[in-house]
Amino acid sequence: MKFELQHTDSLSNARAGLITTAHGQIETPVFMPVGTVGSVKAVHMSELKNDIEAQIILGNTYHLYLRPGLDILQQAGGLHKFNSWDKPILTDSGGFQVFSLADNRKLTEEGAEFRSHIDGSKHFFSPEKAVDIQRVIGADIMMAFDECTPGDADYAYAKKSLELTERWLDRCLARFAQTECAYGYQQTLFPIVQGCVYPDLRRRAAENVAAKNAGGNAIGGLAVGEPTEKMYEMVELVNEILPKDKPRYLMGVGKPENLLEAIERGVDMFDCIMPTRNGRNGQIFTKNGVLNMRNERWKNDFSPIEEDGASFVDTLYSKAYLRHLINTNEILGLQIASVHNLAFYIWLMQEARKHIIDGDFAAWKPVVLEKVTRRL
């Protein structure tokens, strides 16, 4: 993987770059739709590629390991061939799922033992196994195995957790160096900066990660319960240390305003389930604000979902029709909402990139931020 830093905003740390992988190029800043079990919920691959214009999607190591399982993925020739997505894929390591299974897992120096959310069966992930699984999945960008610390963790726990994550990172890097992709192309492993909301721990973690000289770096353990301003503070601190010539990925974030604030602080890559999950619950993000499609006010509004939208569905369907579909739990409503929201998120990233390159990001950001966060 290669990264070219193309432009940096003169009044902030916002950046525009180009990532080159074995499955194509990615223009940054970029939003990556989440395809947990090998599909982005309610969205066809052709829509992702041609209408939404996604450049890269995510797969989830924990979920893909459980279903369909490594044997099926290996027989298929990896996730790209299994799900017919020929552009880049990024996989997380399963660390966040281990965090979310707090009541059904046990952490040791060796790794994490957990019970499946599907049938209660017992499984074990070590740093080495997380790398091996991601080799079989075949993601272009892989994540190191870590412990995602809760946002409200006390200092002693956060420090102990970070020390474990750092030891696990060394084991991940060693395993990565000893192995190769199962399908003959190059993969890249990103370390993850942890440290909760404690500046000295985040600084220590960022310095350790920067010293590994990996192809890119991730910032984890944010948007997990801490105040939003703390998240921005930690991102700013970490990005002062992480190398400028490597892409920076803020994991699991978030709302449109979170993305814009993080871009201003030097983040290049994002993912979040919000556009699809919230869309399935009737929340629509638009260039002029946020709509709750269950509200009565849209019942007889026959205007397009968005006059100048980012996707084909915006002018094809009316607000009244989308409200009807969502309120009757019709599957097409979930699909329309998901396609629209993903297209909006990716449009927002494209616009941010354009204004970084044009040199007026600092002037554009507060204007667009006020528009897209309105409640309509």
CSV table of C-alpha atoms in Angstrom, one decimal:
chain,number,residue,atom,x,y,z
A,1,MET,CA,0.0,0.0,0.0
A,2,LYS,CA,1.2,3.5,-0.8
A,3,PHE,CA,0.0,6.9,0.4
A,4,GLU,CA,0.5,10.2,-1.3
A,5,LEU,CA,-0.3,13.4,0.7
A,6,GLN,CA,-1.5,15.7,-2.0
A,7,HIS,CA,-2.8,18.8,-0.2
A,8,THR,CA,-2.9,20.2,3.3
A,9,ASP,CA,-5.2,23.1,4.3
A,10,SER,CA,-3.2,26.2,5.1
A,11,LEU,CA,-5.5,27.2,8.1
A,12,SER,CA,-6.0,23.7,9.7
A,13,ASN,CA,-4.6,20.1,9.6
A,14,ALA,CA,-7.2,19.0,7.0
A,15,ARG,CA,-5.5,16.8,4.3
A,16,ALA,CA,-6.3,15.4,0.9
A,17,GLY,CA,-4.4,12.2,-0.1
A,18,LEU,CA,-4.4,9.2,-2.3
A,19,ILE,CA,-4.1,5.6,-1.0
A,20,THR,CA,-3.1,2.9,-3.6
A,21,THR,CA,-3.9,-0.7,-2.8
A,22,ALA,CA,-3.9,-4.0,-4.7
A,23,HIS,CA,-7.6,-3.5,-5.4
A,24,GLY,CA,-7.5,0.1,-6.5
A,25,GLN,CA,-7.0,3.7,-5.3
A,26,ILE,CA,-8.8,5.6,-2.5
A,27,GLU,CA,-9.1,9.4,-2.5
A,28,THR,CA,-9.1,10.8,1.1
A,29,PRO,CA,-10.8,12.0,3.2
A,30,VAL,CA,-12.9,8.9,2.8
A,31,PHE,CA,-15.9,7.4,4.4
A,32,MET,CA,-16.0,3.6,4.4
A,33,PRO,CA,-19.5,1.9,4.5
A,34,VAL,CA,-19.6,-0.9,7.0
A,35,GLY,CA,-20.3,-4.4,5.6
A,36,THR,CA,-20.2,-6.4,8.8
A,37,VAL,CA,-20.9,-9.9,7.5
A,38,GLY,CA,-19.7,-9.3,4.0
A,39,SER,CA,-22.6,-7.0,2.9
A,40,VAL,CA,-23.6,-3.4,3.6
A,41,LYS,CA,-27.1,-3.9,4.9
A,42,ALA,CA,-29.9,-3.5,2.3
A,43,VAL,CA,-27.5,-2.2,-0.4
A,44,HIS,CA,-26.4,-4.0,-3.6
A,45,MET,CA,-22.8,-4.0,-4.5
A,46,SER,CA,-23.7,-2.4,-7.8
A,47,GLU,CA,-25.3,0.5,-5.9
A,48,LEU,CA,-22.3,0.8,-3.6
A,49,LYS,CA,-20.0,1.0,-6.6
A,50,ASN,CA,-22.0,3.0,-9.2
A,51,ASP,CA,-24.5,5.1,-7.4
A,52,ILE,CA,-23.1,5.6,-3.9
A,53,GLU,CA,-19.5,5.6,-5.3
A,54,ALA,CA,-18.0,3.9,-2.3
A,55,GLN,CA,-14.2,3.5,-2.8
A,56,ILE,CA,-13.7,1.0,0.0
A,57,ILE,CA,-15.9,-1.1,2.4
A,58,LEU,CA,-15.4,-2.8,5.7
A,59,GLY,CA,-15.6,-6.4,6.8
A,60,ASN,CA,-15.8,-7.6,10.4
A,61,THR,CA,-13.3,-10.2,11.4
A,62,TYR,CA,-15.3,-11.5,14.4
A,63,HIS,CA,-18.5,-11.9,12.4
A,64,LEU,CA,-16.9,-13.3,9.3
A,65,TYR,CA,-15.0,-15.8,11.4
A,66,LEU,CA,-18.2,-17.1,12.9
A,67,ARG,CA,-20.3,-16.9,9.7
A,68,PRO,CA,-19.7,-18.0,6.9
A,69,GLY,CA,-16.4,-19.2,8.5
A,70,LEU,CA,-12.8,-19.4,7.2
A,71,ASP,CA,-13.3,-22.6,5.2
A,72,ILE,CA,-15.9,-21.0,3.0
A,73,LEU,CA,-14.0,-17.8,2.6
A,74,GLN,CA,-10.8,-19.7,1.6
A,75,GLN,CA,-12.7,-21.9,-0.9
A,76,ALA,CA,-14.2,-18.7,-2.4
A,77,GLY,CA,-10.8,-17.1,-2.8
A,78,GLY,CA,-11.3,-14.5,-0.1
A,79,LEU,CA,-14.0,-11.9,0.7
A,80,HIS,CA,-13.5,-10.0,-2.5
A,81,LYS,CA,-14.6,-12.9,-4.6
A,82,PHE,CA,-17.2,-14.2,-2.1
A,83,ASN,CA,-19.1,-10.9,-2.1
A,84,SER,CA,-18.2,-9.7,-5.6
A,85,TRP,CA,-16.6,-6.5,-4.5
A,86,ASP,CA,-13.5,-5.7,-6.6
A,87,LYS,CA,-12.4,-2.5,-4.8
A,88,PRO,CA,-10.4,-2.3,-1.5
A,89,ILE,CA,-11.7,-3.9,1.7
A,90,LEU,CA,-10.6,-3.1,5.3
A,91,THR,CA,-11.2,-5.5,8.2
A,92,ASP,CA,-11.2,-4.7,11.9
A,93,SER,CA,-9.5,-7.2,14.1
A,94,GLY,CA,-12.4,-8.2,16.3
A,95,GLY,CA,-11.1,-6.1,19.2
A,96,PHE,CA,-14.3,-3.9,19.3
A,97,GLN,CA,-16.5,-7.0,19.3
A,98,VAL,CA,-14.5,-8.4,22.2
A,99,PHE,CA,-15.1,-5.0,24.0
A,100,SER,CA,-18.9,-5.3,23.2
A,101,LEU,CA,-19.0,-8.8,24.6
A,102,ALA,CA,-17.8,-7.7,28.0
A,103,ASP,CA,-20.2,-10.1,29.8
A,104,ASN,CA,-19.2,-13.1,27.7
A,105,ARG,CA,-15.4,-12.8,27.4
A,106,LYS,CA,-12.2,-13.3,29.4
A,107,LEU,CA,-9.0,-11.4,28.7
A,108,THR,CA,-5.6,-12.9,29.4
A,109,GLU,CA,-2.1,-12.2,28.3
A,110,GLU,CA,-2.5,-14.7,25.5
A,111,GLY,CA,-5.7,-13.3,24.1
A,112,ALA,CA,-9.4,-13.1,24.5
A,113,GLU,CA,-11.8,-16.0,25.1
A,114,PHE,CA,-15.4,-15.3,24.3
A,115,ARG,CA,-18.7,-16.9,23.6
A,116,SER,CA,-20.5,-16.5,20.3
A,117,HIS,CA,-23.5,-14.2,20.3
A,118,ILE,CA,-25.1,-16.7,17.9
A,119,ASP,CA,-25.0,-20.0,19.8
A,120,GLY,CA,-23.0,-19.4,22.9
A,121,SER,CA,-20.1,-21.6,21.6
A,122,LYS,CA,-16.6,-20.8,23.1
A,123,HIS,CA,-13.9,-19.2,20.9
A,124,PHE,CA,-10.4,-17.7,21.4
A,125,PHE,CA,-8.7,-14.9,19.6
A,126,SER,CA,-5.0,-14.2,20.0
A,127,PRO,CA,-3.1,-11.5,18.2
A,128,GLU,CA,-1.6,-14.2,15.9
A,129,LYS,CA,-5.0,-15.7,15.2
A,130,ALA,CA,-6.5,-12.2,14.4
A,131,VAL,CA,-3.8,-11.8,11.8
A,132,ASP,CA,-4.3,-15.3,10.4
A,133,ILE,CA,-8.0,-14.8,10.1
A,134,GLN,CA,-7.5,-11.5,8.2
A,135,ARG,CA,-5.0,-13.1,5.9
A,136,VAL,CA,-7.8,-15.6,5.0
A,137,ILE,CA,-10.4,-12.9,4.6
A,138,GLY,CA,-8.0,-11.1,2.2
A,139,ALA,CA,-8.6,-7.5,3.3
A,140,ASP,CA,-6.3,-4.9,1.7
A,141,ILE,CA,-6.0,-3.2,5.1
A,142,MET,CA,-5.9,-5.2,8.3
A,143,MET,CA,-6.1,-4.0,11.9
A,144,ALA,CA,-4.0,-5.1,14.8
A,145,PHE,CA,-5.7,-6.9,17.6
A,146,ASP,CA,-6.3,-4.6,20.6
A,147,GLU,CA,-8.5,-4.1,23.6
A,148,CYS,CA,-10.9,-1.3,23.1
A,149,THR,CA,-11.1,0.5,26.5
A,150,PRO,CA,-14.5,1.9,27.6
A,151,GLY,CA,-14.7,5.7,27.4
A,152,ASP,CA,-15.4,5.9,31.2
A,153,ALA,CA,-12.5,3.6,32.3
A,154,ASP,CA,-10.4,4.8,35.2
A,155,TYR,CA,-6.8,5.6,34.7
A,156,ALA,CA,-5.4,2.4,36.2
A,157,TYR,CA,-7.5,0.2,34.0
A,158,ALA,CA,-6.8,2.3,30.9
A,159,LYS,CA,-3.0,2.1,31.5
A,160,LYS,CA,-3.1,-1.7,32.1
A,161,SER,CA,-5.3,-2.1,29.0
A,162,LEU,CA,-2.9,0.0,26.9
A,163,GLU,CA,0.1,-2.0,28.0
A,164,LEU,CA,-1.7,-5.2,27.0
A,165,THR,CA,-2.6,-3.7,23.6
A,166,GLU,CA,1.0,-2.7,23.0
A,167,ARG,CA,2.3,-6.2,23.8
A,168,TRP,CA,-0.4,-7.6,21.5
A,169,LEU,CA,0.7,-5.2,18.7
A,170,ASP,CA,4.2,-6.5,18.8
A,171,ARG,CA,2.9,-10.0,18.4
A,172,CYS,CA,0.6,-8.9,15.5
A,173,LEU,CA,3.5,-7.3,13.7
A,174,ALA,CA,5.7,-10.4,14.2
A,175,ARG,CA,2.9,-12.7,12.8
A,176,PHE,CA,2.2,-10.3,9.9
A,177,ALA,CA,6.0,-10.4,9.0
A,178,GLN,CA,6.0,-14.2,9.1
A,179,THR,CA,2.9,-14.7,6.9
A,180,GLU,CA,1.6,-13.7,3.5
A,181,CYS,CA,-1.7,-13.1,1.9
A,182,ALA,CA,-3.4,-16.3,0.9
A,183,TYR,CA,-4.3,-14.9,-2.6
A,184,GLY,CA,-1.0,-13.5,-3.8
A,185,TYR,CA,-1.4,-9.7,-3.3
A,186,GLN,CA,-0.1,-7.3,-0.7
A,187,GLN,CA,-1.9,-6.5,2.5
A,188,THR,CA,-1.2,-3.8,5.0
A,189,LEU,CA,-1.5,-3.9,8.8
A,190,PHE,CA,-2.5,-0.8,10.8
A,191,PRO,CA,-1.6,-0.5,14.5
A,192,ILE,CA,-4.3,1.1,16.7
A,193,VAL,CA,-3.7,4.0,19.2
A,194,GLN,CA,-5.6,3.4,22.4
A,195,GLY,CA,-5.3,5.2,25.8
A,196,CYS,CA,-8.9,6.2,26.6
A,197,VAL,CA,-9.2,9.9,27.4
A,198,TYR,CA,-5.9,10.3,29.2
A,199,PRO,CA,-3.5,12.6,27.4
A,200,ASP,CA,-0.3,10.9,28.7
A,201,LEU,CA,-1.5,7.5,27.7
A,202,ARG,CA,-2.6,8.6,24.3
A,203,ARG,CA,0.7,10.4,23.8
A,204,ARG,CA,2.6,7.2,24.8
A,205,ALA,CA,0.4,5.1,22.5
A,206,ALA,CA,0.9,7.4,19.5
A,207,GLU,CA,4.6,7.5,20.0
A,208,ASN,CA,4.8,3.7,20.2
A,209,VAL,CA,2.6,3.3,17.1
A,210,ALA,CA,4.5,5.9,15.1
A,211,ALA,CA,7.8,4.1,15.9
A,212,LYS,CA,6.5,0.9,14.2
A,213,ASN,CA,6.6,2.6,10.8
A,214,ALA,CA,3.5,0.7,9.6
A,215,GLY,CA,1.7,1.6,6.3
A,216,GLY,CA,-1.0,3.5,8.1
A,217,ASN,CA,-2.3,4.0,11.6
A,218,ALA,CA,-5.7,3.9,13.4
A,219,ILE,CA,-7.1,5.7,16.3
A,220,GLY,CA,-9.4,3.5,18.4
A,221,GLY,CA,-11.3,3.6,21.6
A,222,LEU,CA,-13.2,6.9,20.9
A,223,ALA,CA,-16.9,7.4,20.4
A,224,VAL,CA,-17.4,4.7,23.1
A,225,GLY,CA,-19.0,6.9,25.8
A,226,GLU,CA,-16.6,9.8,26.4
A,227,PRO,CA,-17.6,13.4,25.9
A,228,THR,CA,-17.4,14.6,22.3
A,229,GLU,CA,-14.9,17.4,23.2
A,230,LYS,CA,-12.7,14.8,24.8
A,231,MET,CA,-12.7,12.8,21.5
A,232,TYR,CA,-11.6,15.9,19.5
A,233,GLU,CA,-8.9,16.6,22.1
A,234,MET,CA,-7.5,13.1,21.9
A,235,VAL,CA,-7.6,13.1,18.0
A,236,GLU,CA,-5.7,16.4,18.0
A,237,LEU,CA,-3.1,15.2,20.4
A,238,VAL,CA,-2.6,11.9,18.6
A,239,ASN,CA,-2.3,13.5,15.2
A,240,GLU,CA,0.4,15.8,16.3
A,241,ILE,CA,2.5,12.6,16.8
A,242,LEU,CA,1.4,10.2,14.1
A,243,PRO,CA,3.5,10.5,10.9
A,244,LYS,CA,2.1,12.9,8.4
A,245,ASP,CA,3.1,10.7,5.4
A,246,LYS,CA,0.8,7.8,6.5
A,247,PRO,CA,-3.0,7.7,6.5
A,248,ARG,CA,-4.8,8.1,9.8
A,249,TYR,CA,-8.0,6.2,10.4
A,250,LEU,CA,-10.5,7.2,13.1
A,251,MET,CA,-12.4,4.0,13.9
A,252,GLY,CA,-16.2,3.9,14.3
A,253,VAL,CA,-16.9,7.7,13.9
A,254,GLY,CA,-19.6,9.0,13.5
A,255,LYS,CA,-22.0,11.9,12.9
A,256,PRO,CA,-21.4,14.2,10.0
A,257,GLU,CA,-20.2,16.9,12.4
A,258,ASN,CA,-17.8,14.5,14.0
A,259,LEU,CA,-16.3,13.7,10.6
A,260,LEU,CA,-15.8,17.4,9.6
A,261,GLU,CA,-14.2,18.2,13.0
A,262,ALA,CA,-11.9,15.2,12.7
A,263,ILE,CA,-10.9,16.1,9.1
A,264,GLU,CA,-10.0,19.5,10.4
A,265,ARG,CA,-7.7,17.8,12.9
A,266,GLY,CA,-5.9,15.7,10.3
A,267,VAL,CA,-7.9,12.4,10.0
A,268,ASP,CA,-8.1,10.7,6.6
A,269,MET,CA,-10.4,7.7,7.0
A,270,PHE,CA,-13.7,7.0,8.7
A,271,ASP,CA,-16.3,4.2,9.2
A,272,CYS,CA,-19.5,4.1,11.1
A,273,ILE,CA,-22.8,2.1,11.0
A,274,MET,CA,-24.8,5.3,11.6
A,275,PRO,CA,-25.9,6.1,8.0
A,276,THR,CA,-27.3,2.7,7.4
A,277,ARG,CA,-28.6,1.9,11.0
A,278,ASN,CA,-30.1,5.3,11.4
A,279,GLY,CA,-31.5,5.2,7.9
A,280,ARG,CA,-33.3,1.9,8.7
A,281,ASN,CA,-34.9,3.7,11.7
A,282,GLY,CA,-36.1,6.6,9.5
A,283,GLN,CA,-33.4,9.2,10.0
A,284,ILE,CA,-32.3,10.9,6.8
A,285,PHE,CA,-29.2,13.0,6.5
A,286,THR,CA,-29.4,15.7,3.8
A,287,LYS,CA,-27.4,18.7,2.6
A,288,ASN,CA,-29.9,21.0,4.3
A,289,GLY,CA,-30.4,19.1,7.6
A,290,VAL,CA,-31.7,15.9,9.3
A,291,LEU,CA,-35.2,14.5,8.6
A,292,ASN,CA,-37.1,12.1,10.8
A,293,MET,CA,-39.2,10.4,8.1
A,294,ARG,CA,-41.7,9.0,10.7
A,295,ASN,CA,-42.9,12.5,11.4
A,296,GLU,CA,-46.4,13.5,10.4
A,297,ARG,CA,-45.1,16.6,8.5
A,298,TRP,CA,-43.8,14.4,5.6
A,299,LYS,CA,-47.1,12.6,5.2
A,300,ASN,CA,-48.2,14.6,2.1
A,301,ASP,CA,-44.9,16.1,1.1
A,302,PHE,CA,-44.5,14.9,-2.5
A,303,SER,CA,-41.2,16.8,-3.1
A,304,PRO,CA,-38.1,14.7,-3.7
A,305,ILE,CA,-36.2,13.3,-0.7
A,306,GLU,CA,-33.5,15.8,-1.7
A,307,GLU,CA,-33.7,18.2,-4.7
A,308,ASP,CA,-30.0,18.1,-5.4
A,309,GLY,CA,-29.2,14.8,-3.8
A,310,ALA,CA,-26.1,12.7,-4.0
A,311,SER,CA,-27.9,9.5,-5.2
A,312,PHE,CA,-30.4,8.4,-7.9
A,313,VAL,CA,-33.0,7.7,-5.2
A,314,ASP,CA,-33.1,11.3,-4.1
A,315,THR,CA,-35.2,12.6,-7.0
A,316,LEU,CA,-36.8,9.3,-7.9
A,317,TYR,CA,-38.8,9.0,-4.6
A,318,SER,CA,-40.8,11.6,-2.6
A,319,LYS,CA,-40.6,12.2,1.2
A,320,ALA,CA,-44.2,11.1,1.4
A,321,TYR,CA,-43.5,7.8,-0.3
A,322,LEU,CA,-40.4,7.1,1.8
A,323,ARG,CA,-42.3,7.9,5.0
A,324,HIS,CA,-45.0,5.5,3.9
A,325,LEU,CA,-42.5,2.7,3.3
A,326,ILE,CA,-40.7,3.2,6.6
A,327,ASN,CA,-43.9,3.4,8.7
A,328,THR,CA,-45.1,0.2,7.1
A,329,ASN,CA,-41.8,-1.5,7.6
A,330,GLU,CA,-41.5,-2.1,3.9
A,331,ILE,CA,-38.0,-3.4,3.0
A,332,LEU,CA,-37.7,-1.0,0.1
A,333,GLY,CA,-37.8,1.9,2.6
A,334,LEU,CA,-34.8,0.5,4.4
A,335,GLN,CA,-33.0,0.2,1.1
A,336,ILE,CA,-33.8,3.7,-0.1
A,337,ALA,CA,-32.8,5.3,3.2
A,338,SER,CA,-29.5,3.3,3.4
A,339,VAL,CA,-28.6,4.2,-0.2
A,340,HIS,CA,-29.4,7.9,0.4
A,341,ASN,CA,-27.5,8.2,3.7
A,342,LEU,CA,-24.4,6.5,2.4
A,343,ALA,CA,-24.4,8.6,-0.7
A,344,PHE,CA,-24.7,11.7,1.5
A,345,TYR,CA,-21.8,10.7,3.7
A,346,ILE,CA,-19.6,10.0,0.7
A,347,TRP,CA,-20.7,13.3,-0.9
A,348,LEU,CA,-19.7,15.1,2.3
A,349,MET,CA,-16.2,13.6,2.1
A,350,GLN,CA,-15.9,14.5,-1.6
A,351,GLU,CA,-16.8,18.1,-0.9
A,352,ALA,CA,-14.4,18.3,2.0
A,353,ARG,CA,-11.6,17.0,-0.3
A,354,LYS,CA,-12.6,19.5,-3.0
A,355,HIS,CA,-12.4,22.4,-0.6
A,356,ILE,CA,-9.1,21.2,0.9
A,357,ILE,CA,-7.6,21.1,-2.6
A,358,ASP,CA,-9.2,24.5,-3.5
A,359,GLY,CA,-7.8,26.1,-0.4
A,360,ASP,CA,-11.0,27.2,1.3
A,361,PHE,CA,-11.8,24.3,3.6
A,362,ALA,CA,-11.6,26.6,6.7
A,363,ALA,CA,-14.3,28.9,5.2
A,364,TRP,CA,-16.5,26.1,3.9
A,365,LYS,CA,-16.6,23.9,7.0
A,366,PRO,CA,-18.7,26.2,9.3
A,367,VAL,CA,-21.2,26.9,6.6
A,368,VAL,CA,-21.8,23.3,5.6
A,369,LEU,CA,-21.7,22.2,9.3
A,370,GLU,CA,-24.6,24.6,10.1
A,371,LYS,CA,-26.6,23.3,7.2
A,372,VAL,CA,-26.2,19.5,7.6
A,373,THR,CA,-26.8,19.5,11.4
A,374,ARG,CA,-30.2,21.4,11.3
A,375,ARG,CA,-33.3,19.4,12.4
A,376,LEU,CA,-35.9,19.7,9.7
